[in-house]
Coordinates of C-alpha atoms and ligand atoms in Angstrom, one line a residue:
M1 CA -12.0 21.5 15.5
K2 CA -14.3 19.6 13.2
S3 CA -13.7 15.9 13.1
I4 CA -12.7 14.2 9.8
Y5 CA -16.0 12.3 10.1
S6 CA -18.2 15.4 10.1
K7 CA -16.0 17.0 7.4
F8 CA -16.4 14.0 5.2
V9 CA -20.2 13.8 5.8
L10 CA -20.6 17.5 5.1
A11 CA -18.4 17.3 2.0
T12 CA -20.5 14.4 0.6
I13 CA -23.8 16.1 1.3
A14 CA -22.5 19.3 -0.3
I15 CA -21.5 17.1 -3.3
I16 CA -25.0 15.6 -3.5
F17 CA -26.5 19.1 -3.4
T18 CA -24.1 20.5 -6.0
S19 CA -24.6 17.6 -8.3
T20 CA -28.4 17.9 -8.0
I21 CA -28.3 21.6 -8.8
L22 CA -25.9 21.0 -11.7
G23 CA -28.1 18.2 -12.9
F24 CA -31.1 20.5 -12.8
F25 CA -29.3 23.2 -14.9
I26 CA -28.0 20.6 -17.4
S27 CA -31.4 19.0 -17.9
N28 CA -33.0 22.5 -18.2
T29 CA -30.6 23.3 -21.0
Y30 CA -31.4 20.0 -22.6
Y31 CA -35.1 20.7 -22.3
H32 CA -34.8 24.1 -23.9
Q33 CA -32.5 23.1 -26.7
L34 CA -34.0 19.7 -27.6
V35 CA -37.1 18.7 -25.9
K36 CA -39.1 21.9 -26.1
P37 CA -39.1 22.2 -29.9
L38 CA -39.9 18.5 -30.2
N39 CA -42.7 18.7 -27.8
D40 CA -44.1 21.7 -29.7
E41 CA -43.9 19.7 -32.9
K42 CA -45.6 16.7 -31.4
N43 CA -48.5 18.8 -30.0
V44 CA -48.9 20.6 -33.4
S45 CA -49.3 17.2 -35.1
V46 CA -51.9 16.1 -32.5
A47 CA -53.8 19.4 -32.9
K48 CA -53.6 19.0 -36.7
N49 CA -55.1 15.5 -36.4
L50 CA -58.0 16.9 -34.4
A51 CA -58.6 19.7 -36.9
S52 CA -58.4 17.5 -40.0
Y53 CA -60.8 15.1 -38.4
I54 CA -63.3 17.9 -37.8
E55 CA -62.8 19.2 -41.2
S56 CA -63.1 15.8 -42.9
Q57 CA -66.4 14.9 -41.0
G58 CA -68.4 17.9 -42.1
N59 CA -71.5 17.2 -39.9
I60 CA -69.6 16.2 -36.7
E61 CA -70.8 17.5 -33.3
I62 CA -67.8 19.6 -32.4
E63 CA -68.4 20.0 -28.7
P64 CA -68.7 16.3 -27.6
Y65 CA -65.8 15.5 -29.9
L66 CA -63.5 18.1 -28.4
H67 CA -64.7 17.1 -24.9
S68 CA -63.7 13.5 -25.4
A69 CA -60.4 14.5 -27.0
A70 CA -59.7 16.7 -24.0
S71 CA -60.5 13.8 -21.6
T72 CA -57.6 11.8 -23.1
G73 CA -55.3 14.3 -21.5
Y74 CA -55.4 17.7 -23.2
Q75 CA -56.6 21.3 -22.4
I76 CA -58.2 22.8 -25.4
Y77 CA -59.4 26.3 -26.3
I78 CA -61.2 27.2 -29.5
V79 CA -62.2 30.6 -30.7
N80 CA -63.8 31.7 -34.0
A81 CA -63.6 34.8 -36.1
S82 CA -66.6 36.3 -34.5
G83 CA -65.0 36.0 -31.1
S84 CA -67.0 33.2 -29.5
E85 CA -64.8 30.9 -27.5
Q86 CA -65.0 27.6 -25.7
Y87 CA -62.7 25.6 -23.3
F88 CA -62.4 21.9 -23.0
G89 CA -60.6 19.9 -20.4
A90 CA -59.0 21.3 -17.3
E91 CA -59.0 25.0 -16.8
F92 CA -56.0 27.1 -17.8
K93 CA -54.5 28.9 -14.8
R94 CA -53.7 32.0 -16.8
Q95 CA -55.5 33.0 -19.9
N96 CA -52.8 35.1 -21.3
L97 CA -52.9 34.3 -25.0
P98 CA -51.8 37.3 -27.0
R99 CA -54.5 38.8 -29.3
E100 CA -52.1 38.7 -32.3
A101 CA -51.7 34.9 -31.8
V102 CA -55.4 34.4 -32.2
G103 CA -55.5 36.7 -35.2
S104 CA -52.6 35.0 -37.0
V105 CA -54.0 31.5 -36.4
L106 CA -57.4 32.5 -37.8
E107 CA -55.5 33.7 -40.8
G108 CA -54.1 30.3 -41.3
E109 CA -50.8 30.4 -39.4
I110 CA -49.6 27.9 -36.8
Y111 CA -48.9 29.2 -33.3
H112 CA -45.8 27.8 -31.6
G113 CA -46.4 29.0 -28.0
M114 CA -44.8 26.0 -26.4
R115 CA -41.6 26.4 -28.4
E116 CA -41.4 30.2 -27.8
F117 CA -42.2 29.9 -24.0
P118 CA -39.5 32.0 -22.2
M119 CA -36.3 30.4 -21.0
E120 CA -36.2 31.9 -17.5
T121 CA -38.9 29.6 -16.3
F122 CA -36.4 26.7 -16.6
V123 CA -37.7 23.2 -17.1
T124 CA -40.8 24.1 -15.2
G125 CA -41.9 25.9 -18.3
F126 CA -43.0 22.5 -19.5
F127 CA -45.5 22.4 -16.6
A128 CA -46.7 26.1 -16.9
N129 CA -50.5 25.8 -17.2
E130 CA -50.9 29.0 -19.3
L131 CA -52.9 29.6 -22.4
R132 CA -49.9 31.1 -24.1
N133 CA -48.0 27.9 -23.5
T134 CA -50.0 26.1 -26.2
V135 CA -49.8 25.3 -29.9
G136 CA -52.4 26.8 -32.1
I137 CA -53.7 25.7 -35.5
P138 CA -56.5 26.9 -37.8
F139 CA -59.5 24.9 -38.9
S140 CA -62.8 25.6 -40.5
Y141 CA -66.2 24.3 -39.3
E142 CA -69.6 24.9 -40.8
N143 CA -68.0 27.6 -43.1
E144 CA -66.5 29.5 -40.2
Q145 CA -62.8 30.0 -39.4
Y146 CA -61.6 28.7 -36.0
A147 CA -58.4 28.7 -34.1
L148 CA -57.7 25.7 -31.8
F149 CA -55.1 26.0 -29.0
M150 CA -54.1 23.1 -27.0
R151 CA -51.5 21.7 -24.6
P152 CA -51.2 18.4 -22.7
D153 CA -52.9 18.4 -19.4
I154 CA -49.8 17.8 -17.3
K155 CA -51.8 17.1 -14.1
L156 CA -53.6 14.3 -15.8
L157 CA -50.7 12.9 -17.6
F158 CA -47.9 13.3 -15.3
S159 CA -49.1 13.5 -11.7
E160 CA -48.2 9.9 -10.8
I161 CA -44.8 10.1 -12.4
H162 CA -44.3 13.5 -10.7
V163 CA -45.0 12.0 -7.3
L164 CA -43.0 8.9 -8.1
M165 CA -40.1 11.0 -9.2
G166 CA -40.3 13.2 -6.2
W167 CA -40.3 10.2 -3.9
M168 CA -37.5 8.6 -5.8
I169 CA -35.3 11.7 -5.4
L170 CA -36.2 12.0 -1.7
I171 CA -35.5 8.3 -1.1
M172 CA -32.2 8.6 -3.1
F173 CA -31.2 11.6 -1.0
V174 CA -32.1 10.0 2.4
V175 CA -30.5 6.6 1.5
S176 CA -27.3 8.4 0.2
V177 CA -27.0 10.4 3.4
I178 CA -27.5 7.2 5.6
L179 CA -24.9 5.3 3.5
V180 CA -22.5 8.2 3.6
L181 CA -22.8 8.3 7.4
I182 CA -22.1 4.5 7.6
A183 CA -19.3 4.6 5.0
S184 CA -17.6 7.5 6.7
K185 CA -17.7 5.8 10.0
F186 CA -16.1 2.8 8.3
L187 CA -13.5 4.9 6.6
V188 CA -12.7 7.1 9.6
K189 CA -12.6 4.3 12.2
P190 CA -9.0 3.2 11.4
I191 CA -7.9 6.8 11.5
T192 CA -9.4 7.2 15.0
K193 CA -7.5 4.0 16.0
L194 CA -4.3 5.4 14.6
T195 CA -4.8 8.7 16.4
S196 CA -5.2 6.9 19.8
A197 CA -2.2 4.7 19.0
T198 CA -0.1 7.8 18.4
K199 CA -1.2 9.1 21.8
D200 CA -0.2 5.7 23.3
I201 CA 3.3 6.1 21.7
Q202 CA 3.5 9.6 23.2
D203 CA 2.8 8.0 26.6
G204 CA 5.6 5.5 26.0
K205 CA 3.4 2.5 25.2
F206 CA 5.0 0.8 22.2
D207 CA 3.2 -2.5 22.2
I208 CA 0.6 -1.5 19.6
K209 CA -1.8 -3.9 17.8
L210 CA -4.1 -1.9 15.5
D211 CA -6.1 -4.9 14.2
I212 CA -6.6 -3.3 10.7
S213 CA -6.4 -5.9 8.0
R214 CA -7.5 -3.7 5.0
Q215 CA -5.5 -3.8 1.8
D216 CA -6.0 -0.1 0.9
E217 CA -3.8 2.9 1.7
I218 CA -5.1 3.1 5.2
G219 CA -4.2 -0.6 5.7
V220 CA -0.7 0.1 4.4
L221 CA -0.4 3.1 6.7
A222 CA -1.6 1.0 9.7
R223 CA 1.0 -1.7 9.0
S224 CA 3.8 0.8 8.6
F225 CA 2.6 2.4 11.8
E226 CA 2.8 -1.0 13.6
E227 CA 6.3 -1.6 12.2
M228 CA 7.3 1.9 13.3
S229 CA 6.0 1.3 16.8
L230 CA 7.9 -2.0 16.9
R231 CA 11.1 -0.3 15.8
L232 CA 10.5 2.5 18.4
S233 CA 10.0 -0.1 21.1
Q234 CA 13.3 -1.8 20.1
L235 CA 15.1 1.5 20.1
D236 CA 13.6 2.3 23.5
Q237 CA 14.8 -1.0 24.8
M238 CA 18.2 -0.5 23.2
R239 CA 18.4 2.9 24.8
T240 CA 17.5 1.6 28.2
E241 CA 20.1 -1.3 27.8
F242 CA 22.7 1.2 26.6
V243 CA 22.3 3.5 29.5
S244 CA 22.4 0.6 32.0
N245 CA 25.5 -0.9 30.2
V246 CA 27.3 2.5 30.1
S247 CA 26.5 3.0 33.8
H248 CA 27.7 -0.5 34.7
D249 CA 30.8 -0.3 32.6
F250 CA 31.7 3.0 34.1
Q251 CA 30.7 2.1 37.6
S252 CA 32.9 -1.0 38.0
P253 CA 36.3 0.6 37.1
L254 CA 35.3 3.7 39.2
L255 CA 34.6 1.4 42.2
N256 CA 37.9 -0.3 41.7
I257 CA 39.8 3.0 41.5
Q258 CA 38.0 4.2 44.7
G259 CA 38.8 0.9 46.5
Y260 CA 42.5 0.8 45.6
A261 CA 42.9 4.5 46.2
H262 CA 41.5 3.8 49.7
L263 CA 44.0 1.0 50.2
L264 CA 46.9 3.2 49.0
A265 CA 46.0 5.7 51.7
K266 CA 46.9 3.1 54.3
E267 CA 50.1 3.4 56.2
N268 CA 52.8 0.7 56.3
L269 CA 52.2 -0.6 52.9
L270 CA 54.8 -2.8 51.4
P271 CA 56.4 -1.4 48.2
D272 CA 55.1 -4.5 46.2
E273 CA 51.5 -3.9 47.5
K274 CA 51.8 -0.3 46.6
A275 CA 53.0 -1.0 43.1
Q276 CA 50.2 -3.5 42.6
Y277 CA 47.5 -1.1 43.7
I278 CA 48.9 1.7 41.5
Q279 CA 48.9 -0.7 38.6
V280 CA 45.3 -1.6 39.1
I281 CA 44.3 2.1 39.2
H282 CA 46.4 2.6 36.1
Q283 CA 44.6 -0.2 34.3
E284 CA 41.2 1.0 35.3
T285 CA 41.8 4.5 34.2
N286 CA 43.1 3.2 30.9
R287 CA 39.9 1.2 30.6
L288 CA 37.8 4.2 31.4
S289 CA 39.7 6.2 28.9
L290 CA 39.2 3.6 26.2
L291 CA 35.6 3.2 27.0
T292 CA 35.0 7.0 26.6
K293 CA 37.0 7.2 23.4
Q294 CA 35.1 4.2 21.9
L295 CA 31.7 5.6 23.0
L296 CA 32.5 9.0 21.5
L297 CA 33.6 7.4 18.2
L298 CA 30.6 5.1 18.0
T299 CA 28.2 8.0 18.7
S300 CA 29.7 10.2 16.1
L301 CA 29.8 7.4 13.6
E302 CA 26.1 6.8 14.1
K303 CA 25.1 10.4 13.3
E304 CA 23.0 10.6 10.2
D305 CA 25.2 13.2 8.6
Y306 CA 28.6 11.8 9.6
Y307 CA 31.0 13.0 7.0
F308 CA 34.2 11.1 6.3
N309 CA 37.2 11.7 4.1
T310 CA 38.0 9.1 1.5
A311 CA 41.4 9.0 -0.1
P312 CA 43.3 6.3 -1.9
F313 CA 45.9 4.7 0.3
N314 CA 48.1 1.6 0.3
L315 CA 46.2 -1.0 2.3
G316 CA 49.0 -3.5 2.3
N317 CA 51.4 -1.0 3.9
Q318 CA 48.8 0.1 6.5
L319 CA 48.4 -3.6 7.6
K320 CA 52.2 -4.1 7.8
E321 CA 52.5 -1.0 10.0
L322 CA 49.8 -2.3 12.3
V323 CA 51.5 -5.7 12.6
Q324 CA 54.7 -4.0 13.5
M325 CA 52.9 -2.1 16.3
Y326 CA 51.7 -5.3 17.8
L327 CA 54.8 -7.5 17.4
W328 CA 55.7 -7.2 21.1
Q329 CA 52.2 -8.4 22.2
L330 CA 52.3 -11.3 19.8
D331 CA 55.7 -12.1 21.1
E332 CA 54.5 -12.0 24.6
K333 CA 51.8 -14.5 24.0
G334 CA 53.9 -16.7 21.8
I335 CA 51.6 -16.2 18.8
T336 CA 53.0 -16.7 15.3
I337 CA 51.8 -14.3 12.7
T338 CA 51.9 -15.0 9.0
Y339 CA 50.8 -12.5 6.4
N340 CA 50.4 -12.0 2.7
L341 CA 50.1 -8.2 2.2
P342 CA 50.6 -7.1 -1.4
N343 CA 50.6 -3.4 -2.3
V344 CA 46.9 -2.9 -2.9
V345 CA 45.5 0.6 -3.2
C346 CA 42.2 1.0 -1.4
E347 CA 39.8 4.0 -1.3
G348 CA 38.4 5.0 2.1
D349 CA 39.0 6.8 5.3
P350 CA 42.5 5.5 6.4
T351 CA 42.1 6.5 10.0
L352 CA 38.7 4.8 10.3
L353 CA 39.9 1.7 8.5
Y354 CA 43.0 1.5 10.7
N355 CA 40.6 1.3 13.6
V356 CA 38.9 -1.7 11.9
W357 CA 42.1 -3.7 11.4
E358 CA 43.4 -2.8 14.9
N359 CA 40.2 -4.0 16.5
L360 CA 40.2 -7.3 14.5
L361 CA 43.9 -7.9 15.2
T362 CA 43.7 -7.1 18.9
N363 CA 40.7 -9.5 19.2
A364 CA 42.6 -12.2 17.4
I365 CA 45.4 -11.7 19.9
K366 CA 43.2 -11.3 23.0
Y367 CA 41.0 -14.4 22.2
N368 CA 43.9 -16.6 21.0
K369 CA 45.6 -19.4 22.8
E370 CA 49.1 -19.7 24.0
N371 CA 51.3 -20.3 21.0
G372 CA 48.4 -19.8 18.7
E373 CA 48.6 -18.5 15.1
I374 CA 47.2 -15.5 13.2
E375 CA 47.0 -15.2 9.5
I376 CA 46.3 -11.9 7.7
G377 CA 45.7 -11.8 4.0
V378 CA 44.7 -9.1 1.4
H379 CA 43.1 -10.2 -1.8
D380 CA 42.7 -7.9 -4.7
E381 CA 39.5 -8.9 -6.5
L382 CA 38.0 -7.2 -9.6
H383 CA 35.5 -4.7 -8.0
F384 CA 36.4 -5.1 -4.3
I385 CA 39.2 -5.8 -1.9
K386 CA 39.0 -8.6 0.6
V387 CA 40.8 -8.6 4.0
I388 CA 40.9 -11.9 6.0
I389 CA 42.1 -12.0 9.6
K390 CA 42.2 -15.6 10.9
D391 CA 43.1 -16.9 14.3
T392 CA 43.4 -20.3 16.0
G393 CA 41.8 -18.9 19.2
I394 CA 38.9 -19.8 21.5
G395 CA 36.3 -19.3 18.7
M396 CA 32.6 -18.7 19.4
T397 CA 29.3 -20.6 19.4
A398 CA 26.7 -19.8 16.7
E399 CA 24.5 -17.9 19.3
E400 CA 27.5 -15.8 20.4
T401 CA 28.4 -15.0 16.8
E402 CA 25.0 -13.6 16.1
R403 CA 25.4 -11.0 18.8
I404 CA 29.0 -9.9 18.5
F405 CA 28.2 -6.7 16.6
D406 CA 25.8 -5.6 19.3
R407 CA 27.0 -2.7 21.4
F408 CA 28.5 -3.9 24.8
Y409 CA 28.1 -7.6 23.9
R410 CA 30.9 -9.8 25.2
A411 CA 30.6 -13.5 24.6
D412 CA 30.8 -15.7 27.6
P413 CA 31.6 -13.2 30.3
S414 CA 33.7 -15.7 32.3
R415 CA 36.1 -16.1 29.4
S416 CA 35.9 -12.5 28.2
R417 CA 36.4 -11.0 31.6
E418 CA 39.9 -12.5 31.7
V419 CA 40.9 -10.2 28.9
D420 CA 40.4 -6.4 28.6
G421 CA 37.5 -5.3 26.5
T422 CA 34.5 -3.1 26.3
G423 CA 32.2 -4.9 23.9
L424 CA 32.2 -1.9 21.7
G425 CA 35.0 -2.8 19.3
L426 CA 33.1 -4.9 16.8
S427 CA 30.1 -2.4 16.8
I428 CA 32.6 0.3 15.7
V429 CA 34.1 -2.1 13.1
D430 CA 30.6 -3.0 11.7
R431 CA 29.6 0.7 11.5
I432 CA 32.8 1.7 9.7
I433 CA 32.5 -1.1 7.2
K434 CA 28.9 -0.1 6.5
L435 CA 29.9 3.5 6.0
H436 CA 32.3 2.3 3.4
K437 CA 29.6 0.2 1.8
G438 CA 31.5 -3.0 2.6
T439 CA 30.6 -6.2 4.3
I440 CA 31.9 -8.2 7.2
S441 CA 31.3 -11.9 7.9
V442 CA 32.6 -14.4 10.5
K443 CA 33.5 -18.0 10.3
T444 CA 34.1 -19.5 13.7
Q445 CA 34.1 -22.7 15.7
P446 CA 34.5 -23.0 19.5
D447 CA 38.1 -23.9 20.4
K448 CA 39.2 -24.0 16.8
G449 CA 39.4 -20.4 15.9
T450 CA 37.8 -17.5 14.1
E451 CA 38.0 -15.9 10.7
F452 CA 36.8 -12.4 10.0
I453 CA 36.3 -11.6 6.3
V454 CA 35.9 -7.9 5.3
T455 CA 35.1 -6.8 1.7
L456 CA 35.4 -3.2 0.6
P457 CA 34.4 -1.7 -2.7
R458 CA 37.4 -0.6 -4.7
K459 CA 35.9 2.9 -5.1
Q460 CA 34.0 5.1 -2.7
R461 CA 31.4 7.7 -3.8
D462 CA 32.6 11.3 -3.7
G463 CA 32.3 13.1 -0.4
S464 CA 31.0 10.1 1.4
R465 CA 28.3 10.7 3.8
A466 CA 26.9 8.4 6.5
S467 CA 23.7 6.7 5.9
N468 CA 21.9 5.0 8.8
K469 CA 19.7 2.9 6.5
S470 CA 22.3 0.2 6.2
Ligands
ADP8 P1 35.7 -6.6 23.2 O1 36.1 -5.3 23.7 O2 35.1 -7.4 24.3 O3 36.7 -7.4 22.5 P2 34.4 -6.6 20.7 O4 33.2 -5.9 20.3 O5 35.6 -6.4 20.0 O6 34.5 -6.4 22.3 O7 34.0 -8.1 20.6 C1 32.8 -8.6 21.1 C2 32.9 -10.0 21.6 O8 33.1 -10.9 20.5 C3 34.1 -10.3 22.4 O9 33.9 -10.0 23.8 C4 34.4 -11.7 22.3 O10 33.6 -12.5 23.1 C5 34.0 -12.0 20.8 N1 35.1 -12.0 19.9 C6 35.5 -11.0 19.1 N2 36.5 -11.4 18.3 C7 36.8 -12.7 18.6 C8 37.8 -13.6 18.2 N3 38.7 -13.3 17.3 N4 37.7 -14.8 18.7 C9 36.8 -15.2 19.7 N5 35.9 -14.3 20.1 C10 35.9 -13.1 19.6

């Protein structure tokens, strides 16, 4: 597998090559379409100047004059009607001037060899040191007709520029390749870091610090990656805690059952003792059964695609039925309950919401004091319905309140152990309220009491589906 680094370097070098070749083709077209005719015109005008000077100075020595003209950077060839020819300046590599060209110039025409030079030689046509790649003009000297063909001596005129340009292109290429190598390393480095971080996560190491402070897309990716690894580490920790809590919460009732079953097996037990042991076993099996039910409910509620049925129902009636169910318990503890439960129609899953009120009411009973009070109220607001369950119980500290929705959390074990509980009730409540797009808040003071305030939107979306993003 090729690394992203080598791929990037290869791609950039390929781009440099392609753009060089493209640039060559474009400049070639530019040369043939625009530069070549202009160049031809320019040289015709130089040649005309030479000829008109010769013609105007009747008695001029033609040879030294053309020699000195050639030395300024031209290759010149002259031929007269009787066929005598002479060359000035650097030698032509190929003396391939067509006969007709000489004839037509001697007859007074202008020869545009540079303009007509074939296309297939590309831009290098400009440099082709050939006699046909010239311009030709006629002139007369000492009553004889001459044809003068000339072209710029490229070697003389352009050699330094040529070399300079060559070096420039070579240096540009080398520098670009070096810079591409450095830039690619810089670009790819965070990706390499991310790859090794992914491997760390695979190995169960979640404590990842990437040390990438860039502000671009890779920086954003790195930060999201760090957040993700933090979340994964929290989830991993939660999972470990969850497993240990579940094991512990199952273990202690099982041990109790085992112990009391052992005691029951003894002979000569008093009927009272027997009844007491059976009651403990009964309580512990109830506890195990509740724990299993709550765990199953919580796990199913936490599924991403949990689907629940919403329907309109009378919330006031539901709460009244609940209070009826618990009257004997309230009585037993001497708790006074007052309620204001008007007929308010609420939309939601009645079974799930019953679970919510039951949890809140049983907590208000469990964590209340002897002869305490409970107040339940339903308030019909414009867009939502508010349910308040208030008790005059033991209350909670601020630190305890922060954690009550965590799974298995039970505030102050010494107090909580006196009453039955699993620490799962409020996690279930919280999840159900979130599924209904509602909110739950707590006002509490140690020894004074607690107030749970639940708000639910009046209408639920159709075919409500769970979303774990809450
Ligand atoms: P549990 O099964 O222990 O009642 P919950 O999840 O229902 O579990 O509640 C979590 C903890 O929050 C409880 O153990 C208790 O310490 C505290 N709590 C809940 N409701 C009340 C309340 N009304 N008054 C005082 N403490 C409460």
